[in-house]
Amino acid sequence: MDESIMAARGILSNPALFSGHKTTPVECVKRWLNICQQADTDITYQCMHHHFSFMTESLLTKRLRLQLNNLSKEKQNVFGFIRTHLPLDSVNDAVMQDYPEKICCSYNDQIYRQRAAGNGAKDNGTIVNGCTYDPEASDGNFFRSKRAELDEPQASDDVAENVDGVAFMDGGNLLFDE
């Protein structure tokens, strides 16, 4: 179970992890931006923002990550921030054309609840009597812990940043392997 959680967190931070990339490629961020814009209302703000927040961890300075995490809850603000602070124009748009068409699925809540009740779901007020989960009610524990890390005071903004024990200088908001 612990390995699954670690792999999930690793993929959240770097969706291209198993493609051999040590950090999230800018192309991956641009793909997520395109997916979010295409899906529009089908993706919650929390889901969209958390993915951007974690996948840009190695691409943005601590100061910029803090700004991203404190944007108002409007998708367009996040999209604009990503476009402003990452070199998305450097991504070859021809590579980005392989998206499948958006899949539309119908969902019948009544059928789901009948099936859930028939499969032994307990009447704990969440499945049978209606879902009380609201994804926008909380930022999520893991995200809040990451935000708390960013909120910790730094010694000085004038020196090279130290992120996760690695010191680097702001080289256009990108951390390059040398």
XYZ file of C-alpha atoms in Angstrom:
178
model
C 0.000 0.000 0.000
C 2.784 2.460 0.877
C 4.447 1.841 -2.492
C 1.168 2.676 -4.240
C 0.851 5.957 -2.373
C 4.456 6.878 -3.127
C 4.003 6.048 -6.825
C 0.796 8.091 -6.965
C 2.499 11.080 -5.348
C 5.466 10.688 -7.681
C 3.205 10.647 -10.726
C 1.284 13.652 -9.395
C 4.565 15.578 -9.069
C 5.912 14.286 -12.380
C 3.322 12.726 -14.708
C 6.161 11.784 -17.101
C 8.050 9.889 -14.380
C 7.786 6.489 -16.043
C 8.800 7.954 -19.406
C 12.272 8.573 -18.025
C 11.919 12.281 -17.210
C 13.509 13.361 -13.932
C 11.285 16.440 -13.729
C 7.973 17.357 -15.304
C 8.521 18.371 -18.937
C 6.934 21.687 -19.934
C 5.091 19.747 -22.670
C 3.283 17.810 -19.936
C 2.138 21.043 -18.273
C 0.908 22.363 -21.622
C -0.998 19.117 -22.221
C -2.705 19.469 -18.827
C -3.545 23.097 -19.637
C -5.136 22.008 -22.933
C -7.059 19.189 -21.227
C -8.386 21.568 -18.552
C -9.473 24.125 -21.114
C -11.173 21.450 -23.222
C -12.934 19.887 -20.221
C -13.927 23.311 -18.844
C -16.644 22.616 -16.262
C -16.021 18.856 -16.202
C -12.932 19.325 -13.999
C -13.250 20.911 -10.583
C -11.047 23.857 -9.705
C -9.433 21.809 -6.931
C -8.461 18.949 -9.249
C -7.150 21.290 -11.936
C -5.215 23.504 -9.507
C -3.712 20.659 -7.471
C -2.368 18.976 -10.591
C -0.778 22.232 -11.753
C 0.597 22.906 -8.290
C 2.293 19.537 -7.935
C 3.483 19.095 -11.525
C 5.122 22.541 -11.595
C 6.953 21.974 -8.300
C 10.301 21.479 -10.070
C 9.625 24.171 -12.678
C 8.760 27.167 -10.491
C 10.698 28.944 -7.772
C 9.375 28.759 -4.244
C 8.094 32.332 -4.529
C 6.118 31.510 -7.702
C 4.750 28.271 -6.216
C 3.486 30.285 -3.258
C 1.780 32.725 -5.640
C 0.210 29.851 -7.597
C -1.102 28.241 -4.423
C -2.711 31.482 -3.276
C -4.494 32.489 -6.490
C -8.210 33.175 -6.283
C -10.378 30.188 -7.164
C -10.888 31.091 -10.804
C -9.538 28.740 -13.451
C -8.643 31.583 -15.824
C -6.278 33.052 -13.203
C -4.427 29.738 -12.966
C -4.287 29.349 -16.759
C -2.885 32.868 -17.098
C -0.324 32.289 -14.346
C 0.910 29.090 -16.004
C 1.155 30.793 -19.406
C 3.049 33.733 -17.888
C 5.598 31.791 -15.851
C 6.358 28.731 -17.988
C 7.812 28.654 -21.519
C 4.786 26.969 -23.087
C 5.530 28.609 -26.448
C 8.654 26.448 -26.698
C 6.477 23.313 -26.978
C 5.939 22.106 -30.541
C 2.187 22.395 -31.146
C 2.316 19.642 -33.794
C 3.079 17.169 -30.999
C 0.036 18.405 -29.112
C -2.469 17.404 -31.818
C -2.851 13.763 -30.795
C -5.608 14.331 -28.241
C -8.605 12.047 -28.566
C -12.008 13.650 -28.794
C -13.717 14.380 -25.516
C -15.661 11.349 -24.340
C -19.166 12.080 -23.126
C -20.664 9.569 -20.741
C -24.109 9.533 -19.279
C -24.402 8.966 -15.570
C -27.537 7.834 -13.825
C -27.306 8.491 -10.094
C -30.316 6.305 -9.311
C -28.830 3.270 -11.080
C -25.509 3.830 -9.292
C -27.153 3.992 -5.871
C -29.207 0.849 -6.557
C -26.090 -1.009 -7.673
C -24.116 0.265 -4.655
C -26.881 -0.801 -2.263
C -27.098 -4.203 -3.964
C -23.355 -4.729 -3.608
C -23.446 -4.334 0.149
C -22.803 -0.610 0.494
C -23.644 0.511 3.994
C -26.286 3.136 4.628
C -23.865 5.538 6.263
C -25.399 8.635 4.744
C -22.864 8.924 1.956
C -23.845 6.421 -0.719
C -27.420 5.323 -0.236
C -28.882 8.584 1.089
C -26.828 10.928 -1.070
C -23.224 11.903 -1.289
C -22.197 14.596 1.158
C -18.680 14.992 -0.250
C -17.903 18.425 -1.641
C -14.519 18.602 -3.435
C -14.479 22.394 -3.129
C -15.056 22.397 0.649
C -11.411 21.672 1.458
C -8.028 22.050 -0.192
C -7.067 18.527 0.923
C -4.602 17.486 3.642
C -1.632 16.760 1.382
C -2.029 20.047 -0.491
C -2.363 21.981 2.780
C 0.854 20.372 4.049
C 2.662 21.457 0.869
C 1.261 24.984 1.214
C 2.494 25.064 4.836
C 5.999 24.143 3.623
C 5.921 27.069 1.209
C 4.658 29.447 3.895
C 7.687 28.779 6.117
C 9.878 31.897 6.283
C 13.132 31.946 4.352
C 16.425 33.366 5.576
C 16.825 35.755 2.648
C 15.296 36.237 -0.779
C 18.581 37.632 -2.141
C 20.434 34.311 -2.085
C 19.907 31.301 -4.322
C 16.872 29.303 -3.264
C 17.134 26.001 -1.470
C 14.247 23.747 -2.475
C 14.072 20.269 -0.989
C 17.748 20.475 -0.034
C 18.878 21.463 -3.541
C 20.254 24.968 -4.004
C 19.759 26.554 -7.407
C 19.646 29.978 -8.939
C 16.602 31.345 -10.711
C 17.455 30.603 -14.332
C 14.270 31.702 -16.030
C 12.136 29.680 -13.606
C 13.514 26.358 -14.807
C 15.784 23.864 -13.096
C 18.017 22.210 -15.656
C 20.038 19.021 -15.239
C 23.675 19.692 -16.043
